[in-house]
PDB file of C-alpha atoms in Angstrom:
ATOM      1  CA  UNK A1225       5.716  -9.803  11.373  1.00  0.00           C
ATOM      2  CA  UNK A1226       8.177  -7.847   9.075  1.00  0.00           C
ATOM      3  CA  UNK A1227       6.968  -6.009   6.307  1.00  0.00           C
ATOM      4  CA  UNK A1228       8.616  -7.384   2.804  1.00  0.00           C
ATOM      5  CA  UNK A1229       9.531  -4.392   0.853  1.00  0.00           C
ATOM      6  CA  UNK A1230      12.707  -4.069  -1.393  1.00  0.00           C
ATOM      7  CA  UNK A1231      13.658  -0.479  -1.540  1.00  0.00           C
ATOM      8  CA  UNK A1232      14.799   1.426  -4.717  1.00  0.00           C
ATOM      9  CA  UNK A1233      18.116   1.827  -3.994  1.00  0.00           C
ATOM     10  CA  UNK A1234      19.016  -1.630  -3.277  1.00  0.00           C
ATOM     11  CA  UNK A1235      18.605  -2.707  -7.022  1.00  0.00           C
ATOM     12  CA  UNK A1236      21.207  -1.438  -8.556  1.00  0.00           C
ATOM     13  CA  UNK A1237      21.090  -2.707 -12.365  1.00  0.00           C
ATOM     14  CA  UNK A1238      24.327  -4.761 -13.370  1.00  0.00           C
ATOM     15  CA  UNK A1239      23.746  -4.272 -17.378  1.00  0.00           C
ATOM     16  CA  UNK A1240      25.077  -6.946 -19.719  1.00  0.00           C
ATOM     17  CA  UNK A1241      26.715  -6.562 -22.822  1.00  0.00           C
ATOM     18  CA  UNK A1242      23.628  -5.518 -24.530  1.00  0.00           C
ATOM     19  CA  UNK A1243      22.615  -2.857 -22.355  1.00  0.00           C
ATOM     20  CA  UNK A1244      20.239  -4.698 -20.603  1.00  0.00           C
ATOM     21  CA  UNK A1245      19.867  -5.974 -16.366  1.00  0.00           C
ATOM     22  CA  UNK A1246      17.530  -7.966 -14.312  1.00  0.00           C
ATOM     23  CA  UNK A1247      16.507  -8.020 -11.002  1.00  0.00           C
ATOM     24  CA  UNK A1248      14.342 -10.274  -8.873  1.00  0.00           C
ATOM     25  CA  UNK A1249      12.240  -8.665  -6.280  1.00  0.00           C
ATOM     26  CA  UNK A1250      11.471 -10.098  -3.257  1.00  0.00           C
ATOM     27  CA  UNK A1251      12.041 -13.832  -4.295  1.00  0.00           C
ATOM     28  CA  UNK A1252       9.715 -16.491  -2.511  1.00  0.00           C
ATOM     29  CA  UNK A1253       7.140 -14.166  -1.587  1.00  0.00           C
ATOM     30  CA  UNK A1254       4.771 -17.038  -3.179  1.00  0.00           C
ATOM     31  CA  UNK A1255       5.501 -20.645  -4.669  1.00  0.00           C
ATOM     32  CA  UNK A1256       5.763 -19.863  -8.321  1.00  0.00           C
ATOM     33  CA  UNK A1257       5.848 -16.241  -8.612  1.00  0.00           C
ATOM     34  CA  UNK A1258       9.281 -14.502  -9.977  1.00  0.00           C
ATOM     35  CA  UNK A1259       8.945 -10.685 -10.241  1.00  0.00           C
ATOM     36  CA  UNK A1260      11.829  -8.453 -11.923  1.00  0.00           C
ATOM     37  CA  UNK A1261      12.735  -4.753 -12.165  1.00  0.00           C
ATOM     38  CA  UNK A1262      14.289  -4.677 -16.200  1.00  0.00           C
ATOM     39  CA  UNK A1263      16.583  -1.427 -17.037  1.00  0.00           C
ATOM     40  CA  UNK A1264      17.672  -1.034 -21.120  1.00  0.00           C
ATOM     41  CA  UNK A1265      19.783   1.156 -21.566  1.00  0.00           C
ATOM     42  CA  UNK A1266      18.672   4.140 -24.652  1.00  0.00           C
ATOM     43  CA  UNK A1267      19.504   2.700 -27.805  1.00  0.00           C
ATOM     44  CA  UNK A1268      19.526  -1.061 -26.798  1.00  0.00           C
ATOM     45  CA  UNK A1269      17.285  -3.618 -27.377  1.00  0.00           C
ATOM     46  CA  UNK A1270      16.294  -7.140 -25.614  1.00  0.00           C
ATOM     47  CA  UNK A1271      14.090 -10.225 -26.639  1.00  0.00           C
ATOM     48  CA  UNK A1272      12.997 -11.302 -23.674  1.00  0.00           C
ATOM     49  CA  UNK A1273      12.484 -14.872 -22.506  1.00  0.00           C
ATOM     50  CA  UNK A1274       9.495 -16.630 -23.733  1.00  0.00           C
ATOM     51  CA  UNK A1275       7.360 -18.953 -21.505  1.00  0.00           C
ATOM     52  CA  UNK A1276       4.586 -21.424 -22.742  1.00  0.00           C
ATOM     53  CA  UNK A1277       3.522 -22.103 -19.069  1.00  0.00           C
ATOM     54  CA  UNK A1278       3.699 -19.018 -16.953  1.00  0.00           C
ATOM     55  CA  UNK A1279       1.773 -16.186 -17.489  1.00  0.00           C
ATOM     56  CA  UNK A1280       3.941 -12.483 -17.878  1.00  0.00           C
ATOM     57  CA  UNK A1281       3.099  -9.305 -17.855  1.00  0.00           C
ATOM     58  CA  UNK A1282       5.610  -6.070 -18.343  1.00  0.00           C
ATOM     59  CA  UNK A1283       4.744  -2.976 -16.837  1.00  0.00           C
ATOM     60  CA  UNK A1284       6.748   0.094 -17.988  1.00  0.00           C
ATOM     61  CA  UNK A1285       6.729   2.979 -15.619  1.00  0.00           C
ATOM     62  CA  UNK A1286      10.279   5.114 -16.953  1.00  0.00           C
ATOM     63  CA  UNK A1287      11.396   6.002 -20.444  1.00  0.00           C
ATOM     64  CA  UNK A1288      10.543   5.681 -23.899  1.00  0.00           C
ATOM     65  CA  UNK A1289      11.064   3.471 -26.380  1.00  0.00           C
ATOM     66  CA  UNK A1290       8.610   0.542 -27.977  1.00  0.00           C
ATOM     67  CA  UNK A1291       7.334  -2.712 -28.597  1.00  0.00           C
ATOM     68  CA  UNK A1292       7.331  -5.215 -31.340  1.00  0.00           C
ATOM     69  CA  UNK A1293       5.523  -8.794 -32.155  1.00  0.00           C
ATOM     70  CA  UNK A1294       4.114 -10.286 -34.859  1.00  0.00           C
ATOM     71  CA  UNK A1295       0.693  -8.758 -34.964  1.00  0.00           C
ATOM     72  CA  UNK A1296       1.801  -4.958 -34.183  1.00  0.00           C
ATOM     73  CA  UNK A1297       3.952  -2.625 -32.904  1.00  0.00           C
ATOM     74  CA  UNK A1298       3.177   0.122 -30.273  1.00  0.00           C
ATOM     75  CA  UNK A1299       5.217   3.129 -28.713  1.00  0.00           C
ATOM     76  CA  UNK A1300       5.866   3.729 -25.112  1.00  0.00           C
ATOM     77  CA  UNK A1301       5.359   7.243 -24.340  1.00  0.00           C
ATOM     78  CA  UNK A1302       4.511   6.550 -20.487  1.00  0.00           C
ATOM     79  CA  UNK A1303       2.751   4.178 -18.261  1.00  0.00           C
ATOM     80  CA  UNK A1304       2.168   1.016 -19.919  1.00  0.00           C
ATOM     81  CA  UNK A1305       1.573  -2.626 -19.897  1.00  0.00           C
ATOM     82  CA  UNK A1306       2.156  -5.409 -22.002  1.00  0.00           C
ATOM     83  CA  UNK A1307       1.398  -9.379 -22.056  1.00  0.00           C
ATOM     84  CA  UNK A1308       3.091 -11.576 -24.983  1.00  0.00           C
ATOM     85  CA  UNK A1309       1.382 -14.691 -26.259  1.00  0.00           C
ATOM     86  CA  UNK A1310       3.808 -17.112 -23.551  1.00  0.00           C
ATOM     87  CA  UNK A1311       6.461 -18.808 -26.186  1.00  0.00           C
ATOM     88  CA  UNK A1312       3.822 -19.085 -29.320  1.00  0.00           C
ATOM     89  CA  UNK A1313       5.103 -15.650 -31.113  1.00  0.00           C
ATOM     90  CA  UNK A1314       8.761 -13.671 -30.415  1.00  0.00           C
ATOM     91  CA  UNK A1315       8.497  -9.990 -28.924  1.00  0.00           C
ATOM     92  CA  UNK A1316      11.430  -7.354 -28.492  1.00  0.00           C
ATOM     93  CA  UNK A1317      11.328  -4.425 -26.279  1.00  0.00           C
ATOM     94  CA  UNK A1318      13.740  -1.422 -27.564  1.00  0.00           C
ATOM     95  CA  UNK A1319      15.063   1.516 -25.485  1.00  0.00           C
ATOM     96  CA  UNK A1320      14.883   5.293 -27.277  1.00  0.00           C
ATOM     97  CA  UNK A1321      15.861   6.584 -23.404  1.00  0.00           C
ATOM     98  CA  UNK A1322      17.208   4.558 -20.543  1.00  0.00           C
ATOM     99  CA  UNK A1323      14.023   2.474 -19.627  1.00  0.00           C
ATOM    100  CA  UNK A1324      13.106   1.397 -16.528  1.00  0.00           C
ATOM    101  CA  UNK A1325       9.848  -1.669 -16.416  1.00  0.00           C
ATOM    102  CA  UNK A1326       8.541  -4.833 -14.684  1.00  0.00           C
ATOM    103  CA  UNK A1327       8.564  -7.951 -15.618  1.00  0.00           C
ATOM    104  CA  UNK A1328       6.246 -10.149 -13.833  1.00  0.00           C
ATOM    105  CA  UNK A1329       6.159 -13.876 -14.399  1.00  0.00           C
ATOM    106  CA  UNK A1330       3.510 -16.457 -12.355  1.00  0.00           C
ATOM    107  CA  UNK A1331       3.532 -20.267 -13.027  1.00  0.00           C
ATOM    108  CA  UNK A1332       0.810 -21.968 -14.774  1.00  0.00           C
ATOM    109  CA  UNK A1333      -1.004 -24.669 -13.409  1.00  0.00           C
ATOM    110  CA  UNK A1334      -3.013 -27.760 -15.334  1.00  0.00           C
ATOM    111  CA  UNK A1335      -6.333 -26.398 -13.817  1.00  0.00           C
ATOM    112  CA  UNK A1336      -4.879 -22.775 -15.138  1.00  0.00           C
ATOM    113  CA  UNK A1337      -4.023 -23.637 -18.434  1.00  0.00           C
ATOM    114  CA  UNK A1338      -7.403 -25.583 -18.658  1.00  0.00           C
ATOM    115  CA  UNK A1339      -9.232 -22.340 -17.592  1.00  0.00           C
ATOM    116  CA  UNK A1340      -7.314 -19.967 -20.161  1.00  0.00           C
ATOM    117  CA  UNK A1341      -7.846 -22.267 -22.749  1.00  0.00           C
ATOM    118  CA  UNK A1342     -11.928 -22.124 -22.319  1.00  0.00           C
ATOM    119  CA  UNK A1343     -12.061 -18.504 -22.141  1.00  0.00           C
ATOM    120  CA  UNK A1344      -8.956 -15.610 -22.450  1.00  0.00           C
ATOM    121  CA  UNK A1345      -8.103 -12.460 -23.541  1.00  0.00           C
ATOM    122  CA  UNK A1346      -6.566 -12.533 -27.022  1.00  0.00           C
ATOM    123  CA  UNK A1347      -2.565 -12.627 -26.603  1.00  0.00           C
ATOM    124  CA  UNK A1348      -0.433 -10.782 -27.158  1.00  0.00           C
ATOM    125  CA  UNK A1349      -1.994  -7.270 -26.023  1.00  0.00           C
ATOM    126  CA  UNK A1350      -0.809  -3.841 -25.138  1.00  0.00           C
ATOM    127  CA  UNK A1351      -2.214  -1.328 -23.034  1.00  0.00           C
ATOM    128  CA  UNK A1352      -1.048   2.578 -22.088  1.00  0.00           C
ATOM    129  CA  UNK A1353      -2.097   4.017 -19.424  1.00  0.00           C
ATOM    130  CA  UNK A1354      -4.994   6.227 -21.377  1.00  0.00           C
ATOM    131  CA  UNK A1355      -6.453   2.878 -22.092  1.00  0.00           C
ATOM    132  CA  UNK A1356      -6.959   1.289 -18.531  1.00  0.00           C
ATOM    133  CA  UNK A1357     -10.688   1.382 -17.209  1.00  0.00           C
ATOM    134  CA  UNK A1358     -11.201   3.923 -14.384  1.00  0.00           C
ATOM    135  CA  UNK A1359     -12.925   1.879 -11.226  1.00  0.00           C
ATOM    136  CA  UNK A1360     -14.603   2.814  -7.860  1.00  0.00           C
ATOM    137  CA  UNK A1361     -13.969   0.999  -4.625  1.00  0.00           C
ATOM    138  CA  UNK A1362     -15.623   1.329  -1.080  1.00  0.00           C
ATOM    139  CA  UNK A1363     -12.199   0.921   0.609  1.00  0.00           C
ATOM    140  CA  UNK A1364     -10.319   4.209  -0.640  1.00  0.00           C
ATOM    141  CA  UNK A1365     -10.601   8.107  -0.135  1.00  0.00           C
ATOM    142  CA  UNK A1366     -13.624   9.809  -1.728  1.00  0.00           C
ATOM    143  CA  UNK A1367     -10.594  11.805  -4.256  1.00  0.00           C
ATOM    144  CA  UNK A1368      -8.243   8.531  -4.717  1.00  0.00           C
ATOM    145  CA  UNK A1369      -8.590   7.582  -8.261  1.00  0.00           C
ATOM    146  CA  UNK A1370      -7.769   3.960  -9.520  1.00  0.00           C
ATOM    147  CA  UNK A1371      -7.765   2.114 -12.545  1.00  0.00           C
ATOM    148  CA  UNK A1372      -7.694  -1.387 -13.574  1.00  0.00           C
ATOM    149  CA  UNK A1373      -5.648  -2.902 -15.990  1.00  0.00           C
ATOM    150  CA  UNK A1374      -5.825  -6.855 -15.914  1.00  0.00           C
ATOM    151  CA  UNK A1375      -9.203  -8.428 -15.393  1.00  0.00           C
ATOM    152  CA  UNK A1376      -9.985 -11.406 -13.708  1.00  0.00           C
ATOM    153  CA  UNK A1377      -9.685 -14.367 -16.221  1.00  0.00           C
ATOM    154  CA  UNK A1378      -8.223 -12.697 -18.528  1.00  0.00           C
ATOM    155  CA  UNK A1379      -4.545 -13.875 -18.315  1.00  0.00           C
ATOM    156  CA  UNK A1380      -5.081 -16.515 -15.362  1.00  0.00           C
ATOM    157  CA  UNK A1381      -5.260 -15.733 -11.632  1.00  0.00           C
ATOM    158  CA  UNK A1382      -4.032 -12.338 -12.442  1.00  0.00           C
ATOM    159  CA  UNK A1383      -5.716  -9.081 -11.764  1.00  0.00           C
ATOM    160  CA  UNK A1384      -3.184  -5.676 -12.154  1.00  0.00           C
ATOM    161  CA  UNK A1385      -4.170  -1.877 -11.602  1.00  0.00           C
ATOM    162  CA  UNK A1386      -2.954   1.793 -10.736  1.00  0.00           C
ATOM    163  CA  UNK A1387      -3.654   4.051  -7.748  1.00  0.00           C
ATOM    164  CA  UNK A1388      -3.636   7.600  -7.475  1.00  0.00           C
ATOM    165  CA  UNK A1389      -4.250  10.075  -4.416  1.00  0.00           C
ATOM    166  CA  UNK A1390      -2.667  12.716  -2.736  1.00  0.00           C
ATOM    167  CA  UNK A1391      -3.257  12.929   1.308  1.00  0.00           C
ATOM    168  CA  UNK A1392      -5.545   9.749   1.482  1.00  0.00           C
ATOM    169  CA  UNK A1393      -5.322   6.464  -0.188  1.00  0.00           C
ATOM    170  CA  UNK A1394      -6.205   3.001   0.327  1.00  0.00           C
ATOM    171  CA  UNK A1395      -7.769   1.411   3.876  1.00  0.00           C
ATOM    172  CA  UNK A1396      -8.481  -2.391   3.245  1.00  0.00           C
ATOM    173  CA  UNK A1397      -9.375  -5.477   5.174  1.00  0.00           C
ATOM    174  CA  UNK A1398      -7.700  -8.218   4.474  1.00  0.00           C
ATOM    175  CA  UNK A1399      -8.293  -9.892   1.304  1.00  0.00           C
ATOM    176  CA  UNK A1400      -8.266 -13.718   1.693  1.00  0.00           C
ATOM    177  CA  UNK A1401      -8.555 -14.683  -1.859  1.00  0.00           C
ATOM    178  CA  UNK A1402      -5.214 -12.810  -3.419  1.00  0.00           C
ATOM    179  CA  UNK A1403      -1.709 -11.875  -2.603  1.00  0.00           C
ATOM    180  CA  UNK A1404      -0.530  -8.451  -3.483  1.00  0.00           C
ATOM    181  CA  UNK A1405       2.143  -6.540  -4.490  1.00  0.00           C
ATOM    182  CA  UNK A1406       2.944  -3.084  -4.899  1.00  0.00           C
ATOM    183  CA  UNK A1407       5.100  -0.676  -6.945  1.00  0.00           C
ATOM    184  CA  UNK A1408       5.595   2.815  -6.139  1.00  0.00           C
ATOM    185  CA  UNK A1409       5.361   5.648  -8.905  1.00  0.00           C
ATOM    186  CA  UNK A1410       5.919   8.640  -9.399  1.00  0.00           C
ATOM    187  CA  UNK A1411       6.739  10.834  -6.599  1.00  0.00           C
ATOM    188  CA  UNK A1412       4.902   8.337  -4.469  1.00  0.00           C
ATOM    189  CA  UNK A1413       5.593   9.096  -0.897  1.00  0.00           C
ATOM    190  CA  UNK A1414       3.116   7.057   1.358  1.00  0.00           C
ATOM    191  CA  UNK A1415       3.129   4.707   4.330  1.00  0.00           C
ATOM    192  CA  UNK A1416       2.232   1.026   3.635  1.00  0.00           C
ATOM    193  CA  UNK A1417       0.530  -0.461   7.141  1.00  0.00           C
ATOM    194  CA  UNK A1418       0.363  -4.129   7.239  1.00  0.00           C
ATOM    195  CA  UNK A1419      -2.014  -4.736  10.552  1.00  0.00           C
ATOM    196  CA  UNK A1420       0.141  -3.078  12.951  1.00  0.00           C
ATOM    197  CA  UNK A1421       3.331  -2.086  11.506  1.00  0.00           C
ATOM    198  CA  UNK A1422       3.895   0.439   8.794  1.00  0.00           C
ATOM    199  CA  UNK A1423       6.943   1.885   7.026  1.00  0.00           C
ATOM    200  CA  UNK A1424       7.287   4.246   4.463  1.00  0.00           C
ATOM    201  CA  UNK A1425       7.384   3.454   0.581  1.00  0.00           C
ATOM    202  CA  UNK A1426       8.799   5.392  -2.349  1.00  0.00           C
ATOM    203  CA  UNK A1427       8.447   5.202  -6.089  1.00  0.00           C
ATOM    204  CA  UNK A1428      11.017   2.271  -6.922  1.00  0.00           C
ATOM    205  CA  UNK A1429       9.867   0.370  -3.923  1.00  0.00           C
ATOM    206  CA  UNK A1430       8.278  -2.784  -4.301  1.00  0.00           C
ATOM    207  CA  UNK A1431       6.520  -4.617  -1.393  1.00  0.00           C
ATOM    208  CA  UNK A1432       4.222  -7.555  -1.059  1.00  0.00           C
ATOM    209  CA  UNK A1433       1.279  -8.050   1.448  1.00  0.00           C
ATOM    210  CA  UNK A1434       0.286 -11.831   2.219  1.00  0.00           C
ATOM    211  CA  UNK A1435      -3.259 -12.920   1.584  1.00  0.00           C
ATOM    212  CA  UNK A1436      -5.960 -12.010   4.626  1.00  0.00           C
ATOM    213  CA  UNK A1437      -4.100  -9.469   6.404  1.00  0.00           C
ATOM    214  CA  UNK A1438      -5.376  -6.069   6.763  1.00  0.00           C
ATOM    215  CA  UNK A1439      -3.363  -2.952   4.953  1.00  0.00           C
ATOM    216  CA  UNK A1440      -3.658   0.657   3.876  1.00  0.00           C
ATOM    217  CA  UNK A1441      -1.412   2.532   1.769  1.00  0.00           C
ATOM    218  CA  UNK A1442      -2.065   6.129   2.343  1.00  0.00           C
ATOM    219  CA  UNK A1443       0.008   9.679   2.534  1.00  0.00           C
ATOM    220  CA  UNK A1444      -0.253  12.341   4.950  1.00  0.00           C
ATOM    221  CA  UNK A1445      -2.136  15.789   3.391  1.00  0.00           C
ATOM    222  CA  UNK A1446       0.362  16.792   0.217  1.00  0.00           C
ATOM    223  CA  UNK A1447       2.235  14.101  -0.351  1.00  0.00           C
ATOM    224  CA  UNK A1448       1.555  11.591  -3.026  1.00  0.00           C
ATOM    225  CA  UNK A1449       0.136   8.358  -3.231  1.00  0.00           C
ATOM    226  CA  UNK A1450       0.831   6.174  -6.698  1.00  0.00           C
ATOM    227  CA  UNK A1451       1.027   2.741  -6.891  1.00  0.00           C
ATOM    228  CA  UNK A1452       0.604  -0.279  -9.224  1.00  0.00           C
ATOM    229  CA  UNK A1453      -0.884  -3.215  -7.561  1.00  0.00           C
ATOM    230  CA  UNK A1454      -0.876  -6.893  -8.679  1.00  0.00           C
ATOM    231  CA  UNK A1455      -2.543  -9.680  -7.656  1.00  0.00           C
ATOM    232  CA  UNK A1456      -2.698 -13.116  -7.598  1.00  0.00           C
ATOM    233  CA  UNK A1457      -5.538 -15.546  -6.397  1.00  0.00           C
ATOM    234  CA  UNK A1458      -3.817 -18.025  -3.694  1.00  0.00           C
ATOM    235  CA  UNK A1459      -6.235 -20.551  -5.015  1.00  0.00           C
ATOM    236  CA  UNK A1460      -6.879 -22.246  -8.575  1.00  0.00           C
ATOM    237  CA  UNK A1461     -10.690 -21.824  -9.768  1.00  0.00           C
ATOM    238  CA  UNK A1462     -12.908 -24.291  -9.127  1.00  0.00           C
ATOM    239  CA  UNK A1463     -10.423 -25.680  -6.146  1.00  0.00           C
TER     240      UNK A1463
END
């Protein structure tokens, strides 16, 4: 097995004529799913593509600048993350520094959009970083911190968080139930292990481990892990 990771320096923004570039990461990882590394450039602004049957969520890890939709408007001063309400409402994203986020977009299924429309999280939503729920989990260091910022059910088979550690990390059988993938932040600086093969991962990096296989994403005593993980269940409810 080869480990999929995309590395920082190999996406290398080609900006339009409004400032703005997008990148797919790791294409085909999973039937449906089309993940993308955005860059605005300071001053610029985009209106991104609207979907009305695929969940997406944008995570923005560099810059400043802010959001706008219907209902509110919010500044990015760090780590944040944002879902619009698919193609019912318009959204714009504007650039006060060159910005740097994700934009990750998962298909919709009839059995999905059944389940979202019995019980969701009111759309659209935004969240910083200061307003993710801190969690505790069995399968990291005693000092790695993590926090969770997409619940299950809330936006479909999505769940999305952040870890934190320096010198330990994550140690984790394989989870059957959900893909992952993984962003580096920071001045991450860790070693992803897929069952028996590891290689190193960087902020910028983005990587994907297949459902049931077991991983750990851990750095040696001083250097940093930071990650944002996202998920997605391999399986509709109720299937």
């Amino acid at each position: 097995m080869s480990i999929a990771i995309v590395r920082k320096e190999e996406m290398v923004p080609e900006y339009d004529a409004s400032g703005f570039a997008k990148i797919e990461m790791l294409p085909g990882t999973f039937p449906g799913v089309h993940n993308y590394k955005c860059f605005l450039k300071a001053g610029c602004e985009v209106e991104p593509e609207k979907f009305a049957d695929k969940t997406a969520v944008y995570c923005f890890t560099e810059g400043r600048g802010y959001v706008t939709t219907a209902k509110f408007a919010r500044n990015i001063e760090g780590l944040s993350f944002f879902v619009p309400d698919f193609a019912n409402s318009d959204f714009r994203i504007h650039a006060v520094e060159d910005m740097v986020f994700l934009c990750l977009v998962m298909d919709m299924t009839d059995k999905d959009i059944e389940n979202y429309n019995a019980c969701h999280t009111t759309l659209p939503f935004f969240r910083s970083f200061d307003e993710t729920c801190e969690y505790t989990q069995d399968c990291k260091g005693p000092h790695t911190r993590s926090w969770q910022v997409l619940f299950r059910g809330e936006i479909g088979r999505n769940l999305l968080g952040i870890v934190k550690a320096v010198g330990e990390g994550t140690v984790e059988k394989g989870h059957p139930a959900v893909d992952q993938w993984n962003y580096g932040l920071d001045n991450a600086d860790f070693t992803l292990t897929v069952e028996n093969e590891s290689v190193p991962h960087h902020a910028g990096d983005w990587s994907f481990v297949p459902a049931g296989l077991d991983h750990s994403l851990t750095a040696e005593p001083g250097k940093e892990v930071s990650y944002i993980w996202f998920e997605r269940f391999v399986k509709e409810d109720n299937e």
